[in-house]
PDB file of C-alpha atoms in Angstrom:
ATOM      1  CA  MET A   1      52.950  55.593  97.513  1.00 91.00           C
ATOM      2  CA  VAL A   2      54.111  58.314  95.179  1.00 97.00           C
ATOM      3  CA  GLU A   3      55.044  61.931  95.796  1.00 98.00           C
ATOM      4  CA  GLU A   4      54.707  63.853  92.530  1.00 98.00           C
ATOM      5  CA  HIS A   5      56.743  66.866  91.429  1.00 98.00           C
ATOM      6  CA  PHE A   6      55.736  68.111  87.971  1.00 98.00           C
ATOM      7  CA  PHE A   7      57.548  70.920  86.152  1.00 98.00           C
ATOM      8  CA  GLU A   8      57.031  73.014  83.027  1.00 98.00           C
ATOM      9  CA  ASN A   9      60.425  72.199  81.527  1.00 98.00           C
ATOM     10  CA  HIS A  10      63.610  70.197  82.001  1.00 98.00           C
ATOM     11  CA  ALA A  11      65.591  73.148  83.345  1.00 98.00           C
ATOM     12  CA  GLN A  12      63.192  73.618  86.254  1.00 98.00           C
ATOM     13  CA  LEU A  13      63.094  69.884  86.948  1.00 98.00           C
ATOM     14  CA  PHE A  14      66.840  69.400  87.113  1.00 98.00           C
ATOM     15  CA  GLN A  15      67.433  72.568  89.124  1.00 98.00           C
ATOM     16  CA  ALA A  16      64.948  71.439  91.774  1.00 98.00           C
ATOM     17  CA  LEU A  17      66.175  67.866  91.723  1.00 98.00           C
ATOM     18  CA  ALA A  18      69.843  68.796  92.008  1.00 98.00           C
ATOM     19  CA  SER A  19      69.040  70.848  95.107  1.00 98.00           C
ATOM     20  CA  ARG A  20      67.121  67.973  96.664  1.00 98.00           C
ATOM     21  CA  CYS A  21      69.864  65.458  95.953  1.00 98.00           C
ATOM     22  CA  GLU A  22      72.513  67.776  97.345  1.00 98.00           C
ATOM     23  CA  MET A  23      70.516  68.254 100.554  1.00 98.00           C
ATOM     24  CA  GLN A  24      69.990  64.511 101.003  1.00 98.00           C
ATOM     25  CA  LEU A  25      73.673  63.711 100.513  1.00 98.00           C
ATOM     26  CA  MET A  26      74.735  66.563 102.805  1.00 98.00           C
ATOM     27  CA  ARG A  27      72.343  65.305 105.484  1.00 98.00           C
ATOM     28  CA  ALA A  28      73.799  61.811 105.326  1.00 98.00           C
ATOM     29  CA  ILE A  29      77.376  63.115 105.523  1.00 98.00           C
ATOM     30  CA  SER A  30      76.477  65.338 108.453  1.00 98.00           C
ATOM     31  CA  GLN A  31      74.761  62.527 110.358  1.00 97.00           C
ATOM     32  CA  ARG A  32      77.113  59.653 109.611  1.00 96.00           C
ATOM     33  CA  GLY A  33      80.252  61.038 107.978  1.00 98.00           C
ATOM     34  CA  ASN A  34      79.570  59.509 104.564  1.00 98.00           C
ATOM     35  CA  ALA A  35      76.840  59.003 101.987  1.00 98.00           C
ATOM     36  CA  SER A  36      75.876  56.366  99.418  1.00 98.00           C
ATOM     37  CA  PHE A  37      74.481  57.528  96.078  1.00 98.00           C
ATOM     38  CA  PHE A  38      73.119  55.019  93.549  1.00 98.00           C
ATOM     39  CA  VAL A  39      72.659  56.238  90.000  1.00 98.00           C
ATOM     40  CA  SER A  40      71.021  55.007  86.811  1.00 98.00           C
ATOM     41  CA  GLY A  41      72.256  55.277  83.238  1.00 96.00           C
ATOM     42  CA  GLY A  42      70.566  56.636  80.150  1.00 91.00           C
ATOM     43  CA  SER A  43      70.344  60.112  78.699  1.00 91.00           C
ATOM     44  CA  THR A  44      67.539  61.340  80.984  1.00 95.00           C
ATOM     45  CA  PRO A  45      69.517  61.770  84.251  1.00 97.00           C
ATOM     46  CA  ALA A  46      72.713  63.072  82.608  1.00 97.00           C
ATOM     47  CA  PRO A  47      71.823  66.773  83.214  1.00 98.00           C
ATOM     48  CA  LEU A  48      71.333  65.980  86.914  1.00 98.00           C
ATOM     49  CA  TYR A  49      74.764  64.401  87.166  1.00 98.00           C
ATOM     50  CA  GLU A  50      76.379  67.303  85.330  1.00 98.00           C
ATOM     51  CA  ALA A  51      74.749  69.785  87.708  1.00 98.00           C
ATOM     52  CA  LEU A  52      75.728  67.793  90.783  1.00 98.00           C
ATOM     53  CA  SER A  53      79.331  67.517  89.607  1.00 98.00           C
ATOM     54  CA  ASN A  54      79.673  71.244  90.371  1.00 98.00           C
ATOM     55  CA  SER A  55      78.152  70.966  93.844  1.00 98.00           C
ATOM     56  CA  GLU A  56      80.358  71.937  96.800  1.00 96.00           C
ATOM     57  CA  LEU A  57      79.648  68.679  98.619  1.00 97.00           C
ATOM     58  CA  ASP A  58      82.364  66.786 100.457  1.00 98.00           C
ATOM     59  CA  TRP A  59      82.531  64.360  97.562  1.00 98.00           C
ATOM     60  CA  SER A  60      85.415  62.441  99.128  1.00 98.00           C
ATOM     61  CA  SER A  61      82.801  61.163 101.597  1.00 98.00           C
ATOM     62  CA  VAL A  62      80.401  59.987  98.876  1.00 98.00           C
ATOM     63  CA  GLY A  63      80.381  56.442  97.533  1.00 98.00           C
ATOM     64  CA  VAL A  64      78.646  56.002  94.184  1.00 98.00           C
ATOM     65  CA  GLY A  65      77.047  52.721  93.126  1.00 98.00           C
ATOM     66  CA  LEU A  66      75.153  51.756  89.987  1.00 98.00           C
ATOM     67  CA  VAL A  67      71.463  50.924  89.941  1.00 98.00           C
ATOM     68  CA  ASP A  68      72.105  48.729  86.916  1.00 98.00           C
ATOM     69  CA  ASP A  69      74.483  48.208  84.033  1.00 98.00           C
ATOM     70  CA  ARG A  70      74.828  46.347  80.783  1.00 98.00           C
ATOM     71  CA  TRP A  71      77.334  43.498  80.929  1.00 98.00           C
ATOM     72  CA  VAL A  72      79.769  45.289  78.602  1.00 98.00           C
ATOM     73  CA  ASP A  73      83.276  46.641  78.943  1.00 97.00           C
ATOM     74  CA  PRO A  74      83.296  49.946  80.856  1.00 97.00           C
ATOM     75  CA  ASP A  75      84.910  51.834  77.981  1.00 97.00           C
ATOM     76  CA  MET A  76      81.998  51.045  75.657  1.00 97.00           C
ATOM     77  CA  LYS A  77      79.419  53.719  74.885  1.00 96.00           C
ATOM     78  CA  ALA A  78      76.641  51.436  76.159  1.00 97.00           C
ATOM     79  CA  SER A  79      78.205  51.246  79.635  1.00 98.00           C
ATOM     80  CA  ASN A  80      76.404  53.077  82.436  1.00 98.00           C
ATOM     81  CA  GLU A  81      79.700  53.135  84.303  1.00 98.00           C
ATOM     82  CA  ARG A  82      81.219  55.160  81.471  1.00 98.00           C
ATOM     83  CA  LEU A  83      78.272  57.588  81.482  1.00 98.00           C
ATOM     84  CA  VAL A  84      78.622  58.191  85.216  1.00 98.00           C
ATOM     85  CA  ARG A  85      82.363  58.763  84.946  1.00 98.00           C
ATOM     86  CA  GLU A  86      81.860  61.265  82.117  1.00 98.00           C
ATOM     87  CA  THR A  87      78.944  63.217  83.615  1.00 98.00           C
ATOM     88  CA  LEU A  88      79.172  62.962  87.432  1.00 98.00           C
ATOM     89  CA  LEU A  89      82.729  62.049  88.446  1.00 98.00           C
ATOM     90  CA  ARG A  90      84.368  65.262  87.300  1.00 98.00           C
ATOM     91  CA  ASN A  91      84.700  68.875  88.454  1.00 98.00           C
ATOM     92  CA  GLN A  92      83.998  69.007  92.220  1.00 98.00           C
ATOM     93  CA  ALA A  93      82.748  65.405  92.263  1.00 98.00           C
ATOM     94  CA  ILE A  94      85.970  63.909  90.942  1.00 98.00           C
ATOM     95  CA  SER A  95      86.894  62.811  94.477  1.00 98.00           C
ATOM     96  CA  ALA A  96      83.808  60.612  94.882  1.00 98.00           C
ATOM     97  CA  THR A  97      84.452  56.857  94.766  1.00 98.00           C
ATOM     98  CA  LEU A  98      82.626  54.794  92.151  1.00 98.00           C
ATOM     99  CA  TYR A  99      81.946  51.100  92.741  1.00 98.00           C
ATOM    100  CA  PRO A 100      81.118  49.519  89.357  1.00 98.00           C
ATOM    101  CA  MET A 101      78.916  46.532  88.691  1.00 98.00           C
ATOM    102  CA  LYS A 102      80.822  45.156  85.717  1.00 97.00           C
ATOM    103  CA  GLN A 103      83.405  42.590  86.795  1.00 95.00           C
ATOM    104  CA  PRO A 104      85.862  40.433  84.796  1.00 95.00           C
ATOM    105  CA  ASP A 105      83.424  37.502  84.998  1.00 93.00           C
ATOM    106  CA  VAL A 106      82.233  35.973  81.756  1.00 94.00           C
ATOM    107  CA  CYS A 107      78.606  36.485  82.761  1.00 97.00           C
ATOM    108  CA  ALA A 108      76.612  38.585  85.195  1.00 98.00           C
ATOM    109  CA  LYS A 109      75.246  35.572  87.078  1.00 97.00           C
ATOM    110  CA  THR A 110      78.645  34.581  88.446  1.00 97.00           C
ATOM    111  CA  ALA A 111      79.293  38.104  89.783  1.00 97.00           C
ATOM    112  CA  VAL A 112      75.987  38.676  91.609  1.00 97.00           C
ATOM    113  CA  ASP A 113      77.155  37.556  95.051  1.00 96.00           C
ATOM    114  CA  ARG A 114      80.438  39.474  94.776  1.00 96.00           C
ATOM    115  CA  VAL A 115      78.836  42.751  93.700  1.00 97.00           C
ATOM    116  CA  SER A 116      76.119  42.400  96.344  1.00 97.00           C
ATOM    117  CA  ALA A 117      78.795  41.940  99.014  1.00 96.00           C
ATOM    118  CA  LEU A 118      80.827  44.830  97.589  1.00 97.00           C
ATOM    119  CA  TYR A 119      77.912  47.236  97.795  1.00 98.00           C
ATOM    120  CA  GLN A 120      76.956  46.190 101.312  1.00 96.00           C
ATOM    121  CA  SER A 121      80.519  46.379 102.627  1.00 97.00           C
ATOM    122  CA  LYS A 122      82.002  49.377 100.807  1.00 97.00           C
ATOM    123  CA  LEU A 123      78.958  51.632 100.558  1.00 97.00           C
ATOM    124  CA  SER A 124      76.764  52.898 103.367  1.00 95.00           C
ATOM    125  CA  TRP A 125      73.815  50.549 103.370  1.00 95.00           C
ATOM    126  CA  PRO A 126      70.905  50.941 102.952  1.00 96.00           C
ATOM    127  CA  ALA A 127      71.440  53.485 100.185  1.00 98.00           C
ATOM    128  CA  ASP A 128      70.958  57.120 101.144  1.00 98.00           C
ATOM    129  CA  LEU A 129      69.750  58.177  97.703  1.00 98.00           C
ATOM    130  CA  VAL A 130      68.744  56.246  94.578  1.00 98.00           C
ATOM    131  CA  ILE A 131      68.033  57.744  91.158  1.00 98.00           C
ATOM    132  CA  LEU A 132      65.775  55.640  88.950  1.00 98.00           C
ATOM    133  CA  GLY A 133      64.516  55.981  85.422  1.00 98.00           C
ATOM    134  CA  MET A 134      61.672  54.273  83.586  1.00 98.00           C
ATOM    135  CA  GLY A 135      61.381  52.946  80.068  1.00 97.00           C
ATOM    136  CA  PRO A 136      58.353  53.094  77.767  1.00 96.00           C
ATOM    137  CA  ASP A 137      57.975  49.353  78.380  1.00 96.00           C
ATOM    138  CA  GLY A 138      57.549  49.911  82.132  1.00 96.00           C
ATOM    139  CA  HIS A 139      61.000  48.727  83.205  1.00 98.00           C
ATOM    140  CA  THR A 140      63.011  50.425  85.914  1.00 98.00           C
ATOM    141  CA  ALA A 141      66.638  49.688  86.788  1.00 98.00           C
ATOM    142  CA  SER A 142      67.186  46.626  84.548  1.00 98.00           C
ATOM    143  CA  LEU A 143      64.024  44.934  85.747  1.00 98.00           C
ATOM    144  CA  PHE A 144      62.559  44.338  82.281  1.00 98.00           C
ATOM    145  CA  PRO A 145      59.139  42.833  81.583  1.00 98.00           C
ATOM    146  CA  ARG A 146      59.176  39.028  81.470  1.00 97.00           C
ATOM    147  CA  ALA A 147      62.985  38.952  81.558  1.00 98.00           C
ATOM    148  CA  GLU A 148      64.925  35.913  82.680  1.00 98.00           C
ATOM    149  CA  GLY A 149      65.818  36.597  86.312  1.00 98.00           C
ATOM    150  CA  LEU A 150      62.920  39.016  86.867  1.00 98.00           C
ATOM    151  CA  GLU A 151      61.181  36.773  89.400  1.00 98.00           C
ATOM    152  CA  GLN A 152      64.252  36.865  91.655  1.00 97.00           C
ATOM    153  CA  GLY A 153      64.686  40.558  90.992  1.00 98.00           C
ATOM    154  CA  LEU A 154      61.150  41.344  92.150  1.00 98.00           C
ATOM    155  CA  ALA A 155      61.128  39.014  95.175  1.00 97.00           C
ATOM    156  CA  ILE A 156      60.878  41.289  98.213  1.00 94.00           C
ATOM    157  CA  ASP A 157      62.537  38.654 100.410  1.00 94.00           C
ATOM    158  CA  ASN A 158      65.569  38.290  98.140  1.00 94.00           C
ATOM    159  CA  PRO A 159      68.630  38.746 100.415  1.00 93.00           C
ATOM    160  CA  ASN A 160      70.831  39.738  97.476  1.00 94.00           C
ATOM    161  CA  VAL A 161      71.357  43.383  96.644  1.00 97.00           C
ATOM    162  CA  CYS A 162      71.875  42.539  92.968  1.00 98.00           C
ATOM    163  CA  CYS A 163      70.447  40.159  90.398  1.00 98.00           C
ATOM    164  CA  ALA A 164      71.407  39.043  86.897  1.00 98.00           C
ATOM    165  CA  ILE A 165      68.890  39.842  84.166  1.00 98.00           C
ATOM    166  CA  GLN A 166      68.616  38.517  80.622  1.00 98.00           C
ATOM    167  CA  ALA A 167      66.077  40.720  78.890  1.00 98.00           C
ATOM    168  CA  THR A 168      64.212  39.948  75.686  1.00 96.00           C
ATOM    169  CA  LYS A 169      65.758  42.020  72.915  1.00 97.00           C
ATOM    170  CA  SER A 170      63.631  44.996  71.874  1.00 97.00           C
ATOM    171  CA  GLU A 171      63.939  48.618  70.769  1.00 96.00           C
ATOM    172  CA  VAL A 172      64.186  49.538  74.452  1.00 96.00           C
ATOM    173  CA  THR A 173      66.931  47.070  75.399  1.00 97.00           C
ATOM    174  CA  GLY A 174      69.009  47.515  72.262  1.00 96.00           C
ATOM    175  CA  ASP A 175      71.650  44.899  71.477  1.00 96.00           C
ATOM    176  CA  TYR A 176      72.884  44.373  75.038  1.00 97.00           C
ATOM    177  CA  THR A 177      70.333  42.271  76.890  1.00 98.00           C
ATOM    178  CA  GLU A 178      72.569  40.846  79.622  1.00 98.00           C
ATOM    179  CA  ARG A 179      72.410  43.129  82.632  1.00 98.00           C
ATOM    180  CA  MET A 180      73.007  43.378  86.346  1.00 98.00           C
ATOM    181  CA  SER A 181      70.502  45.288  88.452  1.00 98.00           C
ATOM    182  CA  LEU A 182      69.654  46.186  92.000  1.00 98.00           C
ATOM    183  CA  THR A 183      66.820  44.017  93.263  1.00 98.00           C
ATOM    184  CA  LEU A 184      63.433  45.295  94.340  1.00 98.00           C
ATOM    185  CA  SER A 185      64.255  44.272  97.918  1.00 97.00           C
ATOM    186  CA  ALA A 186      67.384  46.467  97.815  1.00 98.00           C
ATOM    187  CA  LEU A 187      65.454  49.408  96.361  1.00 98.00           C
ATOM    188  CA  ARG A 188      62.798  49.065  99.059  1.00 97.00           C
ATOM    189  CA  GLN A 189      65.448  49.444 101.775  1.00 97.00           C
ATOM    190  CA  SER A 190      66.726  52.768 100.414  1.00 97.00           C
ATOM    191  CA  HIS A 191      66.274  55.955 102.422  1.00 97.00           C
ATOM    192  CA  GLU A 192      65.180  57.992  99.403  1.00 98.00           C
ATOM    193  CA  LEU A 193      64.000  56.829  95.975  1.00 98.00           C
ATOM    194  CA  ILE A 194      63.621  59.298  93.116  1.00 98.00           C
ATOM    195  CA  LEU A 195      62.106  58.366  89.755  1.00 98.00           C
ATOM    196  CA  ILE A 196      62.802  60.723  86.829  1.00 98.00           C
ATOM    197  CA  ILE A 197      60.341  60.702  83.912  1.00 98.00           C
ATOM    198  CA  THR A 198      60.253  62.976  80.884  1.00 98.00           C
ATOM    199  CA  GLY A 199      57.819  63.276  77.991  1.00 97.00           C
ATOM    200  CA  ALA A 200      54.150  62.548  77.421  1.00 98.00           C
ATOM    201  CA  GLU A 201      54.698  58.913  76.383  1.00 97.00           C
ATOM    202  CA  LYS A 202      56.400  57.953  79.633  1.00 97.00           C
ATOM    203  CA  LEU A 203      53.881  59.941  81.663  1.00 97.00           C
ATOM    204  CA  ALA A 204      51.112  57.792  80.190  1.00 96.00           C
ATOM    205  CA  VAL A 205      53.057  54.629  81.062  1.00 96.00           C
ATOM    206  CA  TYR A 206      53.639  55.927  84.581  1.00 97.00           C
ATOM    207  CA  ASN A 207      49.958  56.751  85.126  1.00 96.00           C
ATOM    208  CA  ALA A 208      48.917  53.310  83.915  1.00 95.00           C
ATOM    209  CA  ALA A 209      51.539  51.577  86.066  1.00 96.00           C
ATOM    210  CA  LYS A 210      50.457  53.517  89.133  1.00 93.00           C
ATOM    211  CA  GLU A 211      46.783  52.621  88.758  1.00 89.00           C
ATOM    212  CA  ASP A 212      46.668  49.350  86.831  1.00 78.00           C
ATOM    213  CA  LYS A 213      46.371  46.137  88.844  1.00 76.00           C
ATOM    214  CA  SER A 214      47.876  43.885  86.170  1.00 76.00           C
ATOM    215  CA  ASN A 215      50.773  41.490  86.786  1.00 89.00           C
ATOM    216  CA  VAL A 216      53.922  43.361  87.764  1.00 95.00           C
ATOM    217  CA  ALA A 217      55.885  41.010  85.494  1.00 96.00           C
ATOM    218  CA  ASP A 218      54.383  42.959  82.573  1.00 96.00           C
ATOM    219  CA  CYS A 219      55.239  46.365  84.061  1.00 97.00           C
ATOM    220  CA  PRO A 220      57.924  46.011  86.757  1.00 97.00           C
ATOM    221  CA  VAL A 221      57.962  49.699  87.782  1.00 98.00           C
ATOM    222  CA  SER A 222      54.460  49.193  89.173  1.00 97.00           C
ATOM    223  CA  ALA A 223      55.948  47.086  91.978  1.00 97.00           C
ATOM    224  CA  LEU A 224      57.462  50.298  93.349  1.00 97.00           C
ATOM    225  CA  LEU A 225      54.616  52.653  92.531  1.00 97.00           C
ATOM    226  CA  ARG A 226      51.917  50.518  94.193  1.00 95.00           C
ATOM    227  CA  ASP A 227      53.909  49.696  97.339  1.00 95.00           C
ATOM    228  CA  GLU A 228      52.032  51.317 100.216  1.00 93.00           C
ATOM    229  CA  ASP A 229      55.029  50.907 102.526  1.00 94.00           C
ATOM    230  CA  LEU A 230      57.343  52.820 100.200  1.00 96.00           C
ATOM    231  CA  THR A 231      57.573  56.458  99.132  1.00 97.00           C
ATOM    232  CA  VAL A 232      58.795  57.142  95.600  1.00 98.00           C
ATOM    233  CA  SER A 233      59.370  60.780  94.642  1.00 98.00           C
ATOM    234  CA  VAL A 234      58.471  61.227  90.981  1.00 98.00           C
ATOM    235  CA  TYR A 235      59.961  64.108  89.003  1.00 98.00           C
ATOM    236  CA  TRP A 236      58.409  64.792  85.579  1.00 98.00           C
ATOM    237  CA  ALA A 237      58.706  67.413  82.859  1.00 98.00           C
ATOM    238  CA  PRO A 238      57.479  67.408  79.222  1.00 98.00           C
TER     239      PRO A 238
END
């Protein structure tokens, strides 16, 4: 089930979304004393993170996890960890604690169990708030169409929080096809899921994914959008 919030421009979208995220994190801190905030990479959510970095939240009570990341060194431009450090973990939010996905392991597969355990032990679980994006190929997180590891990633009974993904190289994936991602089962447990989409091209993909009954392996985001037991809040602007 989807809950749609459409805006005339990016400024309106990110102002409304920053307020909603702040309220959700404040609610979790008030109720439990801490909050878990899972974030995606890419250029689309960067304005949200920059806005939230100036929020007067008790950021020392917020644990930040990654929805997904490329299996690259965290100082590389392609790293989602680097993006989050540069856009969110500064200003007022500098006291938040980030729990990265990238580990010293040679490959993502060998780190899956350790990162899954890390997220479940160090962060409030299930996640209080998750920010997702969507690619023009219908991927969300690093759940790419027909990728190696996608079947495990989409299995709703998968006990692991994370999965290793080897995507097929494309214009969307770029050069770094080895990834780690939250699983669909982990996303389904989250208290609040927000999907950010911008532009007419992605809106068309979203509308097709929401309504089309084709195999989710061809358009993984549809597994979330067609789940009647799940609410996904969709924020879109041109």
